[in-house]
XYZ file of N, CA and C in Angstrom:
765
model
N 0.847 -1.183 0.000
C 0.000 0.000 0.000
C 0.877 1.224 0.000
N 0.363 2.288 0.468
C 1.111 3.529 0.510
C 1.819 3.634 1.816
N 1.333 4.434 2.696
C 1.941 4.645 3.991
C 0.899 4.268 5.032
N 1.238 3.283 5.889
C 0.241 2.784 6.827
C -0.191 3.825 7.843
N 0.539 4.927 7.929
C 0.166 5.973 8.872
C -0.909 6.887 8.305
N -1.341 6.651 7.042
C -2.276 7.584 6.418
C -3.445 6.860 5.778
N -4.101 5.910 6.455
C -5.191 5.171 5.813
C -6.428 6.016 5.579
N -6.579 7.103 6.309
C -7.799 7.909 6.183
C -7.668 9.041 5.175
N -6.485 9.216 4.593
C -6.328 10.268 3.596
C -7.065 9.898 2.314
N -7.583 10.917 1.654
C -8.371 10.690 0.449
C -7.474 10.242 -0.702
N -7.924 9.242 -1.440
C -7.198 8.750 -2.610
C -7.587 9.573 -3.839
N -6.674 9.625 -4.798
C -6.930 10.372 -6.033
C -7.385 9.425 -7.141
N -7.833 10.013 -8.270
C -8.196 9.197 -9.427
C -6.988 8.406 -9.926
N -5.796 9.020 -9.880
C -4.589 8.329 -10.323
C -4.286 7.117 -9.436
N -4.528 7.248 -8.109
C -4.329 6.122 -7.196
C -5.252 4.956 -7.564
N -6.514 5.288 -7.819
C -7.477 4.238 -8.166
C -7.102 3.573 -9.492
N -6.624 4.369 -10.436
C -6.268 3.806 -11.737
C -5.069 2.873 -11.635
N -4.102 3.192 -10.753
C -2.960 2.291 -10.575
C -3.395 0.956 -9.969
N -4.319 0.998 -9.026
C -4.839 -0.247 -8.456
C -5.579 -1.041 -9.531
N -6.362 -0.357 -10.353
C -7.092 -1.032 -11.426
C -6.132 -1.706 -12.402
N -4.992 -1.089 -12.648
C -4.012 -1.668 -13.565
C -3.422 -2.956 -12.994
N -3.167 -2.974 -11.679
C -2.688 -4.200 -11.037
C -3.731 -5.311 -11.172
N -4.998 -4.956 -11.024
C -6.065 -5.951 -11.171
C -6.129 -6.491 -12.601
N -5.964 -5.625 -13.587
C -5.999 -6.081 -14.984
C -4.850 -7.045 -15.265
N -3.665 -6.709 -14.738
C -2.524 -7.613 -14.914
C -2.795 -8.965 -14.252
N -3.393 -8.932 -13.053
C -3.691 -10.179 -12.340
C -4.703 -11.029 -13.102
N -5.678 -10.376 -13.731
C -6.657 -11.102 -14.548
C -5.973 -11.758 -15.739
N -5.099 -10.996 -16.418
C -4.398 -11.525 -17.590
C -3.480 -12.688 -17.222
N -2.932 -12.673 -16.012
C -2.012 -13.732 -15.570
C -2.741 -14.918 -14.954
N -4.059 -14.835 -14.819
C -4.831 -15.934 -14.247
C -4.863 -15.954 -12.736
N -4.422 -14.877 -12.090
C -4.452 -14.814 -10.621
C -5.869 -14.522 -10.107
N -6.672 -13.877 -10.938
C -8.060 -13.592 -10.598
C -8.953 -14.133 -11.702
N -10.133 -14.639 -11.323
C -11.097 -14.972 -12.370
C -11.939 -13.723 -12.646
N -12.819 -13.811 -13.629
C -13.548 -12.629 -14.059
C -14.454 -12.083 -12.954
N -15.066 -12.971 -12.175
C -15.950 -12.513 -11.098
C -15.178 -11.730 -10.041
N -14.036 -12.295 -9.619
C -13.205 -11.600 -8.627
C -12.712 -10.266 -9.169
N -12.300 -10.279 -10.431
C -11.803 -9.048 -11.045
C -12.873 -7.960 -11.035
N -14.081 -8.293 -11.444
C -15.153 -7.300 -11.493
C -15.501 -6.782 -10.099
N -15.522 -7.692 -9.108
C -15.833 -7.264 -7.744
C -14.770 -6.293 -7.219
N -13.505 -6.640 -7.441
C -12.425 -5.790 -6.938
C -12.332 -4.467 -7.712
N -12.602 -4.538 -9.010
C -12.565 -3.301 -9.798
C -13.667 -2.355 -9.344
N -14.843 -2.897 -9.072
C -15.937 -2.070 -8.570
C -15.568 -1.448 -7.228
N -14.945 -2.227 -6.357
C -14.521 -1.694 -5.057
C -13.450 -0.624 -5.217
N -12.601 -0.787 -6.225
C -11.538 0.200 -6.473
C -12.122 1.558 -6.804
N -13.073 1.580 -7.722
C -13.616 2.863 -8.153
C -14.590 3.468 -7.138
N -15.018 2.644 -6.167
C -15.840 3.186 -5.088
C -15.001 3.658 -3.902
N -13.740 3.249 -3.852
C -12.869 3.596 -2.718
C -12.632 5.098 -2.655
N -12.631 5.612 -1.434
C -12.413 7.041 -1.238
C -11.126 7.339 -0.479
N -10.574 6.351 0.219
C -9.373 6.576 1.023
C -8.327 5.506 0.716
N -7.095 5.769 1.153
C -6.027 4.787 0.993
C -6.321 3.519 1.782
N -6.960 3.670 2.937
C -7.315 2.513 3.740
C -8.281 1.579 3.031
N -9.171 2.132 2.200
C -10.115 1.306 1.444
C -9.444 0.649 0.241
N -8.418 1.285 -0.311
C -7.724 0.709 -1.464
C -6.773 -0.420 -1.072
N -6.174 -0.335 0.113
C -5.112 -1.257 0.501
C -5.495 -2.730 0.391
N -6.671 -3.170 0.908
C -6.970 -4.605 0.893
C -7.215 -5.172 -0.503
N -7.507 -4.317 -1.479
C -7.925 -4.795 -2.795
C -6.799 -5.546 -3.504
N -5.565 -5.109 -3.329
C -4.431 -5.745 -4.023
C -3.419 -6.342 -3.050
N -3.778 -6.447 -1.776
C -2.803 -6.890 -0.774
C -2.259 -8.278 -1.066
N -3.058 -9.172 -1.669
C -2.619 -10.543 -1.936
C -2.091 -10.739 -3.356
N -1.798 -9.613 -4.073
C -1.320 -9.692 -5.449
C 0.113 -9.182 -5.548
N 0.907 -9.736 -6.480
C 2.258 -9.209 -6.675
C 2.206 -7.730 -7.034
N 3.119 -6.968 -6.463
C 3.212 -5.515 -6.694
C 2.030 -4.763 -6.133
N 1.144 -5.442 -5.394
C -0.018 -4.757 -4.850
C 0.347 -3.657 -3.883
N 1.415 -3.855 -3.111
C 1.805 -2.845 -2.123
C 2.333 -1.581 -2.762
N 2.760 -1.698 -4.048
C 3.278 -0.517 -4.746
C 2.237 0.128 -5.643
N 0.995 -0.361 -5.576
C -0.024 0.109 -6.510
C -0.422 1.549 -6.276
N -0.376 1.993 -5.011
C -0.806 3.352 -4.690
C 0.386 4.140 -4.187
N 0.626 5.285 -4.767
C 1.751 6.112 -4.355
C 1.468 6.778 -3.025
N 2.476 6.972 -2.187
C 2.270 7.719 -0.944
C 1.787 9.124 -1.228
N 0.964 9.672 -0.363
C 0.517 11.040 -0.542
C 1.694 11.988 -0.615
N 1.536 13.059 -1.401
C 2.612 14.017 -1.567
C 3.066 14.583 -0.234
N 2.124 14.794 0.707
C 2.472 15.389 1.988
C 3.316 14.476 2.855
N 3.375 13.158 2.524
C 4.107 12.216 3.362
C 5.378 11.707 2.716
N 5.735 12.227 1.543
C 6.951 11.769 0.899
C 7.635 12.930 0.202
N 8.925 12.738 -0.060
C 9.635 13.713 -0.867
C 9.261 13.493 -2.322
N 9.265 14.563 -3.093
C 8.997 14.438 -4.514
C 10.104 13.623 -5.174
N 9.750 12.956 -6.292
C 10.732 12.127 -6.985
C 11.942 12.946 -7.405
N 11.738 14.221 -7.722
C 12.849 15.055 -8.120
C 13.812 15.327 -6.980
N 13.406 15.129 -5.707
C 14.262 15.382 -4.563
C 14.896 14.102 -4.034
N 14.482 12.935 -4.523
C 15.017 11.683 -4.039
C 16.268 11.321 -4.816
N 17.251 10.725 -4.126
C 18.450 10.270 -4.810
C 18.190 8.976 -5.556
N 19.132 8.631 -6.452
C 18.947 7.412 -7.236
C 18.907 6.174 -6.340
N 19.686 6.184 -5.265
C 19.682 5.024 -4.365
C 18.296 4.790 -3.773
N 17.532 5.864 -3.557
C 16.176 5.740 -3.016
C 15.194 5.221 -4.058
N 15.552 5.381 -5.331
C 14.607 5.043 -6.393
C 14.855 3.664 -6.997
N 15.966 3.022 -6.690
C 16.209 1.651 -7.131
C 15.818 0.751 -5.965
N 14.592 0.240 -6.021
C 13.955 -0.340 -4.837
C 13.960 -1.862 -4.824
N 14.349 -2.515 -5.926
C 14.317 -3.969 -5.964
C 12.898 -4.499 -6.057
N 12.750 -5.802 -5.848
C 11.428 -6.414 -5.880
C 10.857 -6.489 -7.290
N 9.538 -6.537 -7.358
C 8.838 -6.620 -8.633
C 8.287 -5.254 -9.020
N 7.952 -5.122 -10.285
C 7.400 -3.866 -10.751
C 5.924 -3.747 -10.469
N 5.408 -2.520 -10.598
C 3.976 -2.293 -10.436
C 3.176 -2.908 -11.568
N 3.792 -2.993 -12.745
C 3.083 -3.470 -13.926
C 4.099 -4.121 -14.848
N 3.771 -5.309 -15.375
C 4.713 -6.044 -16.214
C 4.637 -5.644 -17.676
N 3.552 -4.983 -18.085
C 3.421 -4.632 -19.491
C 2.143 -3.880 -19.766
N 1.924 -3.585 -21.054
C 0.742 -2.838 -21.466
C 0.433 -3.159 -22.924
N -0.851 -3.056 -23.281
C -1.302 -3.357 -24.639
C -2.252 -2.258 -25.098
N -2.064 -1.815 -26.348
C -2.984 -0.854 -26.953
C -3.321 -1.346 -28.358
N -4.553 -1.804 -28.562
C -5.034 -2.228 -29.873
C -6.146 -1.277 -30.274
N -5.834 -0.414 -31.221
C -6.758 0.646 -31.625
C -7.205 1.447 -30.396
N -6.268 1.666 -29.490
C -6.552 2.395 -28.255
C -5.235 2.934 -27.723
N -5.162 3.216 -26.431
C -3.938 3.764 -25.873
C -3.716 3.297 -24.447
N -2.488 3.517 -23.961
C -2.179 3.217 -22.570
C -1.203 4.254 -22.040
N -1.138 4.368 -20.717
C -0.218 5.270 -20.040
C 0.358 4.593 -18.807
N 1.639 4.809 -18.576
C 2.265 4.474 -17.307
C 3.014 5.730 -16.883
N 2.547 6.375 -15.838
C 3.166 7.630 -15.429
C 2.931 7.853 -13.939
N 3.572 8.874 -13.404
C 3.461 9.145 -11.987
C 4.407 8.256 -11.202
N 4.050 7.974 -9.962
C 4.871 7.148 -9.073
C 4.510 5.681 -9.285
N 5.354 4.934 -9.987
C 5.168 3.512 -10.196
C 6.540 2.855 -10.212
N 6.589 1.530 -10.114
C 7.857 0.815 -10.104
C 8.043 0.099 -11.433
N 9.113 0.444 -12.149
C 9.415 -0.170 -13.436
C 10.044 -1.543 -13.179
N 9.488 -2.616 -13.738
C 10.083 -3.938 -13.526
C 11.400 -4.075 -14.281
N 12.106 -5.153 -14.028
C 13.361 -5.367 -14.750
C 13.124 -5.526 -16.249
N 11.961 -6.021 -16.629
C 11.592 -6.059 -18.053
C 10.123 -5.693 -18.187
N 9.862 -4.641 -18.939
C 8.499 -4.175 -19.200
C 8.253 -4.349 -20.697
N 7.163 -5.018 -21.059
C 6.850 -5.290 -22.458
C 5.552 -4.599 -22.840
N 5.575 -3.899 -23.962
C 4.347 -3.234 -24.414
C 4.135 -3.485 -25.910
N 2.862 -3.428 -26.302
C 2.466 -3.705 -27.680
C 1.443 -2.665 -28.104
N 1.692 -2.024 -29.232
C 0.755 -1.021 -29.753
C 0.444 -1.343 -31.214
N -0.821 -1.595 -31.506
C -1.280 -1.868 -32.863
C -2.396 -0.891 -33.199
N -2.128 -0.017 -34.156
C -3.073 1.050 -34.477
C -3.456 1.810 -33.209
N -2.487 2.029 -32.390
C -2.730 2.727 -31.134
C -1.426 3.328 -30.634
N -1.460 3.827 -29.429
C -0.272 4.469 -28.899
C -0.187 4.356 -27.397
N 1.007 4.566 -26.897
C 1.197 4.493 -25.459
C 2.263 5.465 -24.992
N 2.194 5.813 -23.708
C 3.183 6.694 -23.086
C 3.724 6.012 -21.838
N 5.059 5.936 -21.746
C 5.736 5.370 -20.583
C 6.602 6.476 -20.002
N 6.169 7.024 -18.879
C 6.835 8.169 -18.263
C 7.596 7.688 -17.023
N 8.918 7.837 -17.046
C 9.766 7.349 -15.960
C 10.248 8.456 -15.033
N 9.750 9.676 -15.210
C 10.315 10.799 -14.467
C 10.099 10.692 -12.958
N 9.002 10.125 -12.523
C 8.742 9.987 -11.091
C 8.751 8.527 -10.654
N 9.212 7.658 -11.534
C 9.144 6.224 -11.271
C 10.285 5.752 -10.373
N 10.034 4.617 -9.688
C 11.079 3.835 -9.042
C 11.471 2.714 -10.003
N 12.599 2.054 -9.707
C 13.126 1.024 -10.606
C 13.400 -0.250 -9.811
N 12.954 -1.388 -10.378
C 13.162 -2.654 -9.691
C 14.618 -3.091 -9.717
N 15.405 -2.552 -10.629
C 16.808 -2.924 -10.731
C 17.644 -1.788 -11.268
N 18.956 -1.973 -11.162
C 19.896 -0.960 -11.676
C 19.780 -0.817 -13.182
N 19.395 -1.921 -13.864
C 19.146 -1.895 -15.307
C 17.765 -2.465 -15.582
N 16.982 -1.741 -16.359
C 15.661 -2.223 -16.747
C 15.566 -2.210 -18.263
N 14.757 -3.105 -18.789
C 14.541 -3.192 -20.236
C 13.093 -2.868 -20.550
N 12.893 -2.004 -21.535
C 11.548 -1.701 -22.027
C 11.474 -2.215 -23.456
N 10.718 -3.273 -23.648
C 10.580 -3.915 -24.950
C 9.293 -3.417 -25.607
N 9.427 -2.764 -26.743
C 8.274 -2.144 -27.420
C 8.065 -2.778 -28.788
N 6.843 -3.191 -29.057
C 6.446 -3.632 -30.394
C 5.357 -2.670 -30.863
N 5.690 -1.893 -31.892
C 4.751 -0.890 -32.414
C 4.457 -1.214 -33.873
N 3.239 -1.613 -34.157
C 2.824 -1.946 -35.519
C 1.754 -0.949 -35.929
N 2.116 -0.081 -36.865
C 1.221 0.997 -37.288
C 0.718 1.773 -36.069
N 1.599 1.931 -35.131
C 1.286 2.657 -33.902
C 2.563 3.255 -33.339
N 2.488 3.782 -32.140
C 3.666 4.423 -31.577
C 3.695 4.351 -30.061
N 4.909 4.397 -29.532
C 5.124 4.424 -28.090
C 6.103 5.549 -27.785
N 5.781 6.367 -26.787
C 6.645 7.455 -26.363
C 7.180 7.144 -24.972
N 8.508 7.155 -24.832
C 9.159 6.901 -23.550
C 9.787 8.199 -23.070
N 9.434 8.617 -21.865
C 9.971 9.853 -21.284
C 10.869 9.477 -20.113
N 12.125 9.917 -20.165
C 13.079 9.597 -19.100
C 13.538 10.889 -18.431
N 13.920 10.821 -17.161
C 14.415 12.021 -16.478
C 15.886 12.264 -16.790
N 16.383 13.477 -16.580
C 17.811 13.737 -16.726
C 18.610 12.827 -15.801
N 19.773 12.396 -16.260
C 20.642 11.581 -15.429
C 20.550 10.100 -15.694
N 19.480 9.647 -16.351
C 19.315 8.228 -16.660
C 20.059 7.907 -17.956
N 20.805 6.817 -17.947
C 21.460 6.368 -19.178
C 20.467 5.597 -20.032
N 20.458 5.877 -21.333
C 19.528 5.219 -22.251
C 20.328 4.497 -23.333
N 19.968 3.250 -23.586
C 20.552 2.464 -24.673
C 19.407 1.994 -25.563
N 19.477 2.308 -26.855
C 18.403 1.950 -27.791
C 18.887 0.833 -28.700
N 18.190 -0.293 -28.667
C 18.571 -1.459 -29.475
C 17.420 -1.952 -30.338
N 16.397 -1.160 -30.516
C 15.241 -1.589 -31.292
C 15.517 -1.610 -32.781
N 14.673 -2.332 -33.494
C 14.793 -2.474 -34.950
C 13.573 -1.854 -35.607
N 13.803 -1.024 -36.631
C 12.709 -0.406 -37.367
C 12.583 -0.959 -38.772
N 11.385 -1.332 -39.170
C 11.093 -1.771 -40.539
C 9.999 -0.867 -41.065
N 10.365 0.010 -41.980
C 9.453 1.069 -42.428
C 8.919 1.834 -41.212
N 9.741 1.930 -40.218
C 9.450 2.631 -38.975
C 10.781 2.914 -38.292
N 10.754 3.319 -37.062
C 12.024 3.630 -36.450
C 11.980 3.797 -34.947
N 13.178 3.727 -34.356
C 13.398 3.993 -32.945
C 14.205 5.279 -32.825
N 13.772 6.155 -31.965
C 14.454 7.425 -31.738
C 15.821 7.157 -31.093
N 16.889 7.625 -31.749
C 18.247 7.361 -31.272
C 18.891 8.572 -30.595
N 18.163 9.667 -30.431
C 18.793 10.903 -29.949
C 19.381 10.776 -28.553
N 18.760 9.979 -27.699
C 19.244 9.844 -26.324
C 20.163 8.642 -26.144
N 20.393 7.886 -27.207
C 21.206 6.678 -27.100
C 22.653 7.034 -26.778
N 23.188 6.401 -25.742
C 24.593 6.590 -25.416
C 24.919 7.803 -24.584
N 23.930 8.608 -24.194
C 24.198 9.764 -23.336
C 24.575 9.248 -21.938
N 25.761 9.615 -21.428
C 26.181 9.083 -20.120
C 25.202 9.458 -19.019
N 25.029 8.543 -18.072
C 24.135 8.795 -16.959
C 24.883 9.287 -15.733
N 24.124 9.703 -14.735
C 24.718 10.105 -13.460
C 25.248 8.879 -12.720
N 26.239 9.068 -11.855
C 26.699 7.939 -11.030
C 25.558 7.365 -10.195
N 25.401 6.061 -10.259
C 24.352 5.405 -9.482
C 22.982 5.428 -10.106
N 22.821 6.105 -11.252
C 21.508 6.193 -11.898
C 21.182 4.890 -12.623
N 19.907 4.599 -12.812
C 19.539 3.375 -13.545
C 19.861 3.491 -15.028
N 19.904 2.352 -15.653
C 20.149 2.253 -17.097
C 18.890 1.698 -17.746
N 18.381 2.392 -18.744
C 17.146 1.984 -19.423
C 17.520 1.493 -20.822
N 17.259 0.232 -21.102
C 17.550 -0.362 -22.407
C 16.232 -0.509 -23.168
N 16.150 0.116 -24.324
C 14.927 0.101 -25.141
C 15.141 -0.878 -26.295
N 14.321 -1.907 -26.363
C 14.428 -2.921 -27.409
C 13.077 -3.072 -28.095
N 13.024 -3.934 -29.126
C 11.747 -4.240 -29.754
C 11.747 -4.035 -31.249
N 10.553 -3.859 -31.790
C 10.339 -3.759 -33.231
C 9.324 -2.673 -33.536
N 9.640 -1.849 -34.526
C 8.687 -0.845 -35.012
C 8.435 -1.110 -36.493
N 7.218 -1.529 -36.834
C 6.837 -1.816 -38.216
C 5.747 -0.836 -38.626
N 6.087 0.052 -39.546
C 5.175 1.135 -39.916
C 4.732 1.897 -38.657
N 5.647 2.038 -37.760
C 5.351 2.725 -36.510
C 6.632 3.310 -35.943
N 6.562 3.808 -34.735
C 7.742 4.430 -34.158
C 7.769 4.361 -32.644
N 8.976 4.378 -32.102
C 9.197 4.429 -30.662
C 10.087 5.632 -30.391
N 9.561 6.590 -29.636
C 10.302 7.809 -29.335
C 10.853 7.775 -27.923
N 12.002 8.393 -27.740
C 12.612 8.517 -26.418
C 12.938 9.991 -26.201
N 12.384 10.568 -25.148
C 12.557 11.994 -24.880
C 12.973 12.190 -23.432
N 13.902 13.115 -23.225
C 14.385 13.403 -21.877
C 13.752 14.708 -21.395
N 13.051 14.638 -20.249
C 12.389 15.817 -19.694
C 12.611 15.863 -18.188
N 12.710 17.066 -17.662
C 12.822 17.233 -16.216
C 11.464 17.020 -15.561
N 11.465 16.666 -14.287
C 10.222 16.531 -13.551
C 9.610 17.906 -13.323
N 8.348 17.901 -12.963
C 7.671 19.163 -12.671
C 8.359 19.897 -11.523
N 8.796 19.142 -10.504
C 9.469 19.768 -9.367
C 10.796 20.389 -9.786
N 11.518 19.700 -10.666
C 12.800 20.233 -11.131
C 12.597 21.486 -11.968
N 11.577 21.483 -12.845
C 11.307 22.678 -13.653
C 10.944 23.853 -12.755
N 10.129 23.584 -11.724
C 9.754 24.646 -10.796
C 10.982 25.176 -10.056
N 11.883 24.259 -9.649
C 13.094 24.680 -8.943
C 13.964 25.566 -9.831
N 14.109 25.186 -11.107
C 14.911 25.983 -12.027
C 14.294 27.356 -12.261
N 12.958 27.405 -12.350
C 12.298 28.703 -12.518
C 12.545 29.598 -11.314
N 12.471 28.997 -10.119
C 12.721 29.776 -8.904
C 14.155 30.264 -8.849
N 15.115 29.425 -9.285
C 16.520 29.841 -9.295
C 16.736 31.008 -10.255
N 16.140 30.907 -11.457
C 16.288 32.011 -12.423
C 15.658 33.291 -11.893
N 14.538 33.133 -11.220
C 13.866 34.312 -10.652
C 14.743 34.970 -9.593
N 15.354 34.152 -8.723
C 16.236 34.709 -7.695
C 17.451 35.386 -8.313
N 18.000 34.769 -9.372
C 19.159 35.363 -10.034
C 18.823 36.715 -10.639
N 17.615 36.815 -11.219
C 17.219 38.107 -11.798
C 17.074 39.163 -10.712
N 16.501 38.770 -9.571
C 16.294 39.733 -8.492
C 17.607 40.141 -7.833
N 18.525 39.153 -7.699
C 19.774 39.431 -7.005
C 20.856 39.998 -7.917
N 20.788 39.695 -9.191
C 21.871 40.083 -10.089
C 21.489 41.144 -11.087
N 21.010 42.275 -10.647
C 20.733 43.379 -11.567
C 19.280 43.697 -11.720
N 18.454 43.246 -10.810
C 17.035 43.590 -10.899
C 16.817 45.078 -10.835
N 17.646 45.760 -9.971
C 17.492 47.206 -9.849
C 17.826 47.927 -11.130
N 18.895 47.388 -11.824
C 19.265 48.018 -13.091
C 18.162 47.924 -14.104
N 17.477 46.789 -14.124
C 16.362 46.644 -15.065
C 15.252 47.622 -14.744
N 15.017 47.813 -13.470
C 13.948 48.739 -13.120
C 14.291 50.149 -13.545
N 15.600 50.533 -13.436
C 15.992 51.865 -13.866
C 15.809 52.017 -15.362
N 16.189 50.963 -16.133
C 16.006 51.032 -17.571
C 14.528 51.115 -17.927
N 13.733 50.318 -17.208
C 12.293 50.375 -17.479
C 11.761 51.773 -17.194
N 12.232 52.379 -16.090
C 11.757 53.713 -15.741
C 12.175 54.743 -16.759
N 13.372 54.555 -17.345
C 13.849 55.558 -18.300
C 12.967 55.613 -19.530
N 12.293 54.515 -19.839
C 11.423 54.527 -21.021
C 10.202 55.397 -20.794
N 9.862 55.606 -19.542
C 8.663 56.397 -19.238
C 9.004 57.864 -18.950
N 10.307 58.211 -18.928
C 10.718 59.580 -18.673
C 11.597 60.039 -19.830
N 11.043 60.690 -20.859
C 11.808 61.087 -22.035
C 12.920 62.053 -21.651
N 14.053 62.006 -22.362
C 15.155 62.924 -22.082
C 14.696 64.369 -22.132
N 15.368 65.180 -21.350
C 15.015 66.599 -21.308
C 15.089 67.210 -22.688
N 14.084 68.003 -23.033
C 14.082 68.698 -24.312
C 13.461 67.924 -25.436
N 13.046 66.655 -25.172
C 12.513 65.865 -26.275
C 11.256 66.485 -26.862
N 10.432 67.123 -25.985
C 9.189 67.731 -26.467
C 9.311 69.259 -26.577
N 10.527 69.743 -26.558
C 10.756 71.192 -26.691
C 10.421 71.602 -28.123
N 9.451 72.489 -28.342
C 9.050 72.854 -29.713
C 10.162 73.537 -30.488
N 11.175 74.120 -29.770
C 12.253 74.810 -30.475
C 13.476 73.930 -30.656
N 13.405 72.641 -30.215
C 14.576 71.772 -30.243
C 15.017 71.512 -31.675
N 14.056 71.193 -32.563
C 14.417 70.875 -33.941
C 15.059 72.065 -34.630
N 14.539 73.281 -34.353
C 15.108 74.471 -34.996
C 16.554 74.673 -34.538
N 16.828 74.491 -33.248
C 18.191 74.679 -32.732
C 19.139 73.634 -33.333
N 18.640 72.404 -33.531
C 19.494 71.385 -34.133
C 19.842 71.752 -35.559
N 18.860 72.290 -36.307
C 19.134 72.686 -37.703
C 20.149 73.823 -37.749
N 19.976 74.747 -36.842
C 20.922 75.872 -36.838
C 22.315 75.425 -36.459
N 22.404 74.366 -35.624
C 23.725 73.890 -35.214
C 24.321 72.946 -36.243
N 23.582 72.637 -37.290
C 24.110 71.782 -38.339
C 23.886 70.305 -38.152
N 23.002 69.850 -37.225
C 22.716 68.432 -37.030
C 21.832 67.921 -38.151
């Protein structure tokens, strides 16, 4: 579950959706029959607190990681070190499928050592910016047939692209970029046939906010007053600018 000290805190739609995803995986793996799946899914969408969500996946693999801790009880992913984010164990979700539809894996989730996804006439997004990792190296295997998959990684993660494109392609821009010490390594494999797999590096929302605050402080501390003086000068024309005799004096002086 999340944090046992906060069972009465209200759960979000994203929390419920992560639990539902664990249930779908359990159904596909034969851990739940259809009746159990429907009962638990109904309970998931009726749940209002973390305490109500916890029992739904307690007996399933990765069930304890299905719901992210409330923001007020944890540090943001952008503030956690890599050692805190390589957590071992199993992933929250082993894979995803989009057939003439779409899928998303984003927010606080645990990437398994191998995640497999399939997109046929559809698309998917795999966002690792706030994710934890089951191992120091994880593999994301993508099969995109007349569809596409977008993988978003945070700064500092090493990316290796080994996918094969047939009338399609794998984005190679991030391939081989060195990672931070201790950061996970993400290996992207698979096949793109009349489709594509993109890899994009983006900062987390917390990191972008931190950078904006730093730039704001630098502007205020490093010449903010000078800017204000320049701004003020635009509103105070130089002396004589509106003098009706100024142009005549300039002509007489030969300007």
